[in-house]
Short mmCIF file of C-alpha atoms and ligand atoms in Angstrom, two decimals:
data_model
loop_
_atom_site.label_atom_id
_atom_site.label_comp_id
_atom_site.label_asym_id
_atom_site.label_seq_id
_atom_site.Cartn_x
_atom_site.Cartn_y
_atom_site.Cartn_z
CA MET K 1 24.80 -17.36 31.41
CA LEU K 2 21.34 -17.06 30.43
CA GLU K 3 18.88 -15.09 32.64
CA LEU K 4 15.15 -15.55 32.38
CA LYS K 5 13.80 -11.74 32.00
CA ASN K 6 10.41 -12.21 31.31
CA THR K 7 7.64 -14.85 30.85
CA GLY K 8 4.89 -13.48 28.46
CA LYS K 9 1.69 -15.16 27.41
CA VAL K 10 3.76 -16.60 24.56
CA ARG K 11 7.18 -15.71 24.88
CA ASP K 12 9.91 -16.61 27.35
CA SER K 13 12.75 -14.05 26.95
CA TYR K 14 16.35 -14.11 28.13
CA VAL K 15 19.43 -12.18 28.50
CA VAL K 16 23.03 -13.75 27.66
CA SER K 17 25.41 -12.19 30.16
CA SER K 18 27.88 -11.61 27.37
CA ASP K 19 25.59 -9.39 25.29
CA PRO K 20 22.91 -7.52 27.53
CA SER K 21 21.98 -5.43 24.43
CA ARG K 22 20.33 -8.35 22.67
CA LEU K 23 17.55 -10.45 24.23
CA VAL K 24 16.70 -14.33 23.35
CA VAL K 25 13.30 -14.85 22.70
CA VAL K 26 11.84 -18.20 22.66
CA ALA K 27 8.32 -18.70 20.99
CA THR K 28 6.53 -21.00 23.10
CA ASP K 29 3.65 -23.23 21.96
CA ARG K 30 1.57 -21.46 24.41
CA ILE K 31 -1.92 -20.01 23.50
CA SER K 32 -4.05 -17.28 25.24
CA ALA K 33 -7.17 -16.12 24.78
CA TYR K 34 -8.85 -13.16 26.54
CA ASP K 35 -5.32 -12.58 28.09
CA VAL K 36 -5.53 -16.02 29.79
CA VAL K 37 -3.13 -18.73 28.79
CA MET K 38 -4.67 -21.89 28.15
CA THR K 39 -3.46 -25.14 29.82
CA GLU K 40 -2.68 -26.84 26.75
CA GLY K 41 -0.25 -25.85 23.96
CA VAL K 42 -0.53 -25.93 20.08
CA PRO K 43 1.94 -28.06 18.29
CA ARG K 44 4.21 -26.28 16.13
CA LYS K 45 2.92 -22.85 16.84
CA GLY K 46 5.87 -21.20 18.50
CA ARG K 47 7.91 -22.20 15.48
CA VAL K 48 5.33 -20.87 12.84
CA LEU K 49 5.05 -17.41 14.95
CA THR K 50 8.53 -17.23 14.60
CA ALA K 51 8.54 -18.09 10.95
CA VAL K 52 5.73 -15.83 10.08
CA SER K 53 7.27 -12.96 12.11
CA LEU K 54 10.78 -13.41 10.33
CA PHE K 55 9.08 -13.62 6.99
CA TRP K 56 7.55 -10.09 7.73
CA PHE K 57 10.63 -8.44 9.25
CA ASP K 58 12.60 -9.66 6.03
CA ALA K 59 9.66 -8.50 3.71
CA LEU K 60 9.98 -4.82 5.57
CA LYS K 61 13.78 -4.74 5.61
CA GLY K 62 15.38 -1.21 4.85
CA LYS K 63 11.89 0.33 5.26
CA LEU K 64 12.13 1.25 8.75
CA ALA K 65 14.05 0.54 11.91
CA THR K 66 13.61 -2.78 13.80
CA GLN K 67 14.64 -4.94 16.37
CA THR K 68 16.54 -6.68 13.56
CA PRO K 69 15.61 -10.37 14.60
CA VAL K 70 18.09 -13.16 13.77
CA LEU K 71 17.17 -17.00 14.20
CA PHE K 72 19.38 -19.07 16.09
CA ASP K 73 20.57 -22.26 14.42
CA LYS K 74 22.24 -25.51 16.24
CA VAL K 75 25.51 -23.88 16.88
CA ASP K 76 23.92 -20.69 18.23
CA LEU K 77 21.88 -22.71 20.72
CA ASP K 78 24.65 -25.12 21.85
CA ALA K 79 26.84 -22.00 22.53
CA ILE K 80 24.16 -20.77 25.10
CA GLY K 81 23.09 -24.46 26.36
CA LEU K 82 19.86 -24.82 24.84
CA HIS K 83 18.88 -28.05 23.24
CA ASP K 84 17.14 -29.09 20.06
CA GLU K 85 13.46 -28.26 21.45
CA PHE K 86 14.57 -24.55 21.11
CA LEU K 87 15.41 -25.04 17.34
CA GLY K 88 13.23 -22.92 14.84
CA ARG K 89 11.35 -21.06 17.85
CA THR K 90 14.31 -19.02 18.95
CA THR K 91 15.72 -15.70 17.95
CA SER K 92 17.92 -12.86 18.97
CA VAL K 93 16.60 -9.20 18.97
CA ARG K 94 17.92 -6.04 19.90
CA ARG K 95 16.72 -5.14 23.19
CA ALA K 96 14.25 -2.18 23.34
CA GLU K 97 12.59 0.31 26.04
CA MET K 98 9.18 -0.81 24.97
CA VAL K 99 6.35 1.56 24.43
CA PRO K 100 3.60 0.20 26.53
CA ILE K 101 1.11 0.67 23.78
CA GLU K 102 -0.74 -1.90 21.42
CA CYS K 103 -0.56 -0.27 18.16
CA VAL K 104 -3.82 -1.80 16.32
CA VAL K 105 -4.38 -1.26 12.59
CA ARG K 106 -7.82 -2.18 11.22
CA GLY K 107 -8.58 -2.42 7.69
CA TYR K 108 -11.71 -4.64 8.24
CA LEU K 109 -14.46 -4.31 10.38
CA ALA K 110 -14.26 -7.63 12.94
CA GLY K 111 -14.14 -8.31 16.82
CA SER K 112 -14.47 -5.27 19.14
CA ALA K 113 -14.36 -3.06 16.21
CA TRP K 114 -17.51 -4.73 14.85
CA LYS K 115 -19.42 -4.36 18.54
CA GLU K 116 -18.29 -0.90 18.73
CA TYR K 117 -19.84 0.07 14.82
CA LEU K 118 -23.16 -1.73 15.95
CA ARG K 119 -23.44 0.27 18.99
CA TYR K 120 -22.12 3.68 17.84
CA GLN K 121 -21.44 3.63 14.42
CA SER K 122 -17.65 4.26 14.83
CA VAL K 123 -14.47 2.45 15.30
CA GLY K 124 -11.96 3.61 17.80
CA ASP K 125 -14.22 6.79 18.40
CA ILE K 126 -13.80 7.46 14.66
CA ALA K 127 -17.22 8.00 12.97
CA MET K 128 -17.90 5.59 10.10
CA ARG K 129 -20.29 5.75 7.32
CA SER K 130 -23.65 3.60 7.59
CA GLY K 131 -24.34 0.45 6.24
CA LEU K 132 -21.15 -1.67 6.92
CA MET K 133 -21.38 -5.10 7.70
CA LEU K 134 -19.33 -7.76 9.60
CA GLY K 135 -16.04 -8.31 7.50
CA SER K 136 -16.82 -4.98 5.39
CA LYS K 137 -13.62 -3.15 4.32
CA LEU K 138 -13.41 0.40 5.83
CA ASP K 139 -12.85 3.12 3.59
CA ARG K 140 -9.19 3.86 4.66
CA PRO K 141 -7.31 1.77 7.55
CA VAL K 142 -7.72 3.13 11.20
CA PHE K 143 -5.48 3.40 13.84
CA THR K 144 -7.00 1.98 17.19
CA PRO K 145 -4.28 1.89 19.90
CA THR K 146 -4.93 0.26 23.31
CA THR K 147 -2.92 0.27 26.75
CA LYS K 148 -0.61 -2.60 27.15
CA GLU K 149 -1.50 -3.87 30.78
CA ALA K 150 0.72 -5.98 32.50
CA GLU K 151 -1.99 -7.99 33.74
CA GLY K 152 -5.49 -8.42 32.48
CA HIS K 153 -7.39 -6.80 29.79
CA ASP K 154 -6.15 -3.83 27.62
CA LEU K 155 -8.30 -0.47 27.37
CA PRO K 156 -8.77 1.24 24.31
CA LEU K 157 -7.22 4.82 23.88
CA SER K 158 -8.82 7.53 21.72
CA LEU K 159 -6.00 9.39 19.80
CA SER K 160 -6.55 12.10 22.50
CA GLN K 161 -6.02 10.02 25.27
CA LEU K 162 -2.96 8.58 23.61
CA ARG K 163 -1.64 11.85 22.94
CA ALA K 164 -1.95 12.46 26.70
CA ARG K 165 -0.29 9.57 27.59
CA VAL K 166 2.89 9.53 25.51
CA GLY K 167 2.86 13.14 23.81
CA THR K 168 1.95 14.21 20.61
CA SER K 169 5.04 13.44 18.76
CA LEU K 170 5.35 9.82 19.96
CA ALA K 171 1.27 9.32 19.15
CA CYS K 172 1.59 10.75 15.77
CA GLU K 173 4.71 8.44 14.94
CA LEU K 174 3.06 5.40 16.28
CA GLU K 175 0.05 5.99 14.08
CA GLU K 176 2.02 6.84 11.39
CA ILE K 177 4.49 3.75 11.02
CA SER K 178 1.79 1.36 12.25
CA LEU K 179 -0.45 2.53 8.95
CA PHE K 180 2.57 2.25 6.88
CA VAL K 181 3.43 -1.12 8.00
CA TYR K 182 0.00 -2.38 7.69
CA GLY K 183 -0.04 -0.92 4.02
CA GLU K 184 2.98 -2.79 3.05
CA ALA K 185 1.85 -5.95 4.36
CA MET K 186 -1.55 -5.70 2.83
CA ARG K 187 0.21 -5.36 -0.52
CA VAL K 188 2.30 -8.43 -0.04
CA ALA K 189 -0.64 -10.40 1.50
CA ALA K 190 -3.09 -9.47 -1.45
CA ASP K 191 -0.54 -11.15 -3.89
CA LYS K 192 -0.98 -14.42 -1.88
CA GLY K 193 -4.91 -14.24 -1.72
CA LEU K 194 -4.63 -13.26 2.07
CA VAL K 195 -6.26 -10.30 3.66
CA ILE K 196 -5.22 -8.81 6.84
CA ALA K 197 -8.19 -7.74 8.39
CA ASP K 198 -6.51 -6.08 11.58
CA THR K 199 -3.36 -6.54 13.53
CA LYS K 200 -1.36 -5.14 16.44
CA PHE K 201 2.10 -4.02 16.43
CA GLU K 202 4.58 -2.80 19.60
CA PHE K 203 7.34 -0.53 19.46
CA GLY K 204 10.19 0.18 21.54
CA TYR K 205 13.19 2.72 21.45
CA ILE K 206 16.70 1.10 20.20
CA ASP K 207 19.73 3.84 20.68
CA GLY K 208 17.15 6.51 20.92
CA LYS K 209 14.90 5.31 17.89
CA LEU K 210 12.02 4.26 17.44
CA ALA K 211 11.88 0.49 16.10
CA LEU K 212 9.47 -2.10 15.25
CA CYS K 213 9.66 -4.74 17.89
CA ASP K 214 7.73 -7.85 19.01
CA GLU K 215 5.95 -10.50 16.71
CA VAL K 216 4.94 -8.73 13.40
CA LEU K 217 1.95 -9.81 11.48
CA THR K 218 1.43 -13.38 12.94
CA PRO K 219 -1.76 -15.31 13.41
CA ASP K 220 -1.76 -14.52 17.14
CA SER K 221 -1.58 -10.92 16.62
CA SER K 222 -3.58 -10.70 13.07
CA ARG K 223 -6.73 -11.70 11.66
CA TYR K 224 -5.85 -13.35 8.42
CA TRP K 225 -8.61 -13.96 5.75
CA ARG K 226 -8.51 -15.82 2.40
CA VAL K 227 -9.95 -13.37 -0.18
CA GLU K 228 -12.11 -16.38 -1.51
CA SER K 229 -13.83 -16.76 1.69
CA MET K 230 -15.03 -13.13 1.64
CA GLY K 231 -17.77 -11.02 0.54
CA LEU K 232 -20.47 -14.17 0.66
CA GLY K 233 -22.33 -12.44 3.09
CA ARG K 234 -21.18 -14.22 6.37
CA GLU K 235 -18.05 -13.96 8.41
CA PRO K 236 -14.95 -15.09 6.58
CA VAL K 237 -13.38 -18.50 7.32
CA GLN K 238 -11.20 -18.19 10.35
CA LEU K 239 -7.68 -18.74 9.77
CA ASP K 240 -6.00 -17.36 13.12
CA LYS K 241 -6.66 -17.28 16.80
CA GLN K 242 -10.12 -16.34 15.99
CA ILE K 243 -10.67 -20.12 15.81
CA LEU K 244 -9.84 -20.49 19.48
CA ARG K 245 -12.19 -17.49 20.43
CA ASP K 246 -15.00 -19.02 18.59
CA TRP K 247 -14.32 -22.31 20.24
CA LEU K 248 -14.22 -20.62 23.70
CA SER K 249 -17.47 -18.66 23.56
CA GLU K 250 -19.31 -22.05 22.04
CA THR K 251 -18.41 -23.56 25.55
CA GLY K 252 -19.68 -20.50 27.38
CA TRP K 253 -16.25 -19.54 29.21
CA ASN K 254 -16.02 -15.84 29.04
CA GLY K 255 -12.16 -15.39 30.11
CA ALA K 256 -13.04 -15.57 34.09
CA GLY K 257 -11.26 -18.25 36.20
CA ARG K 258 -9.70 -21.31 34.86
CA PRO K 259 -10.43 -22.04 31.07
CA PRO K 260 -11.83 -25.18 29.63
CA THR K 261 -9.66 -28.05 28.46
CA LEU K 262 -9.14 -27.68 24.82
CA ASP K 263 -10.60 -29.92 22.53
CA ALA K 264 -8.02 -32.04 20.42
CA LYS K 265 -9.71 -31.12 17.32
CA VAL K 266 -9.68 -27.23 18.16
CA ILE K 267 -5.81 -27.69 18.75
CA GLU K 268 -5.56 -29.60 15.47
CA LYS K 269 -7.49 -26.71 13.53
CA LEU K 270 -5.07 -24.18 15.03
CA SER K 271 -2.11 -25.80 14.45
CA LEU K 272 -2.71 -26.56 10.54
CA SER K 273 -4.20 -23.31 10.02
CA TYR K 274 -0.85 -21.49 11.47
CA VAL K 275 1.13 -23.82 9.42
CA ALA K 276 -1.15 -22.86 6.08
CA ILE K 277 -0.44 -19.01 6.84
CA TYR K 278 3.16 -19.53 6.83
CA GLU K 279 3.07 -21.75 3.82
CA THR K 280 0.59 -19.11 1.81
CA LEU K 281 2.85 -16.25 2.73
CA SER K 282 6.05 -17.69 1.94
CA GLY K 283 5.42 -20.33 -0.62
CA LEU K 284 7.48 -22.77 1.43
CA SER K 285 6.68 -25.95 3.05
CA PHE K 286 6.75 -25.69 6.91
CA THR K 287 8.31 -29.18 7.09
CA ASP K 288 11.44 -27.54 5.98
CA TRP K 289 11.56 -25.05 9.07
CA PRO K 290 14.48 -25.71 11.30
CA GLY K 291 13.12 -27.76 14.52
CA ASN K 292 10.91 -30.70 15.04
CA TYR K 293 7.61 -31.21 13.22
CA ASP K 294 6.12 -33.11 15.42
CA LEU K 295 3.17 -33.05 17.78
CA ARG K 296 4.99 -32.44 21.04
CA CYS K 297 4.55 -29.13 22.44
CA TYR K 298 7.25 -26.97 24.26
CA LEU K 299 5.30 -24.75 27.00
CA GLY K 300 8.52 -23.17 28.45
CA GLU K 301 8.70 -21.14 31.74
CA ARG K 302 5.54 -19.78 32.60
CA THR K 303 3.30 -21.24 35.35
CA ASN K 304 -0.37 -20.48 34.99
CA LYS K 305 -2.31 -19.41 37.93
CA TYR K 306 -6.14 -19.00 37.49
CA GLU K 307 -8.39 -16.64 39.61
CA SER K 308 -11.58 -18.80 40.61
N1 ADP N 401 12.90 -5.84 21.13
C1 ADP N 401 12.17 -6.12 22.27
N2 ADP N 401 13.12 -5.60 23.35
C2 ADP N 401 12.46 -5.68 24.67
N3 ADP N 401 11.04 -6.36 24.87
C3 ADP N 401 10.59 -6.87 23.81
C4 ADP N 401 11.06 -6.52 22.52
N4 ADP N 401 10.11 -7.05 21.57
C5 ADP N 401 9.20 -7.46 22.40
N5 ADP N 401 9.37 -7.34 23.57
C6 ADP N 401 8.38 -7.69 24.83
O1 ADP N 401 8.51 -9.07 25.04
C7 ADP N 401 7.29 -9.92 25.14
C8 ADP N 401 6.70 -10.68 24.65
O2 ADP N 401 6.37 -11.87 25.04
P1 ADP N 401 4.83 -12.19 24.88
O3 ADP N 401 4.39 -13.51 25.27
O4 ADP N 401 4.08 -11.77 23.64
O5 ADP N 401 4.24 -11.14 25.95
P2 ADP N 401 2.61 -10.64 26.24
O6 ADP N 401 2.04 -11.33 27.22
O7 ADP N 401 3.32 -9.31 26.99
O8 ADP N 401 2.15 -10.25 24.79
C9 ADP N 401 6.36 -8.69 25.28
O9 ADP N 401 6.36 -8.30 26.71
C10 ADP N 401 6.75 -7.45 24.41
O10 ADP N 401 6.25 -6.28 24.93
MG1 MG N 402 2.50 -10.77 22.97
#
């Protein structure tokens, strides 16, 4: 028996009654921006997120405790009554007691960190040197955690606010592991001509031990740049969810109320860019990833409600 436990912005999670220690996570083709789920999906997205995340869990194997994700094949899906639409997007992970913190690491100046730098010459309240530009490499990667809100926007936390919230020991652990994983990932990405400008991790307790959970280093949770598009005095070419944010801001929508209907061109660009990130990282063709390589979206169980 499958029981739906959670419908997040992108993933639906289920528990199989025969093994409550694990979670069945289905990455749908939903996409969100400013914490609002769009009406349209992005073809292949859930399968790419699954492929990219599994690539990183594999690359990190043996280096830290994780939720140990396992991809479902057709036989596994059949056994719990799920059909082919779930192929390539469904994993089983160890169920964790999540720490409600978004562990953001930034190696380059972009997004809200760029805005903060322009106003205060700091990033996550940490003073930076002058003269940095949009896309500049920071002298060292910085940990800029935020809250993880069930609804609405996450709020930035200074390191002292984080310590006050979760205690000094867990705060240190979150920072240390986040910076460690980011450093490992940057080495792997550099070999493929990619830079991860920033990313977000989530951790949880499994058997009393802190473990890396959720999606890891996907184009939803990270900014990916191609090295050759950097340092040209302008913003690097966007390959990740930033494509959607940029398009949305051109339409004038700022996150309030019903989002605009996504243009077919922006949907296609997102789909192709996400696939390209997987292929660049893995050196494999995404057409070989399990499941249907077609344009049909699987949108899962979430129903969107918009404030007007
Ligand atoms: N190993 C795990 N055990 C329990 N919950 C998890 C685990 N890994 C991730 N989660 C949670 O599952 C949800 C994933 O779905 P997602 O669509 O990303 O949700 P959100 O809208 O909260 O980002 C998140 O709420 C995340 O905190
Ligand atoms: Mg998430």
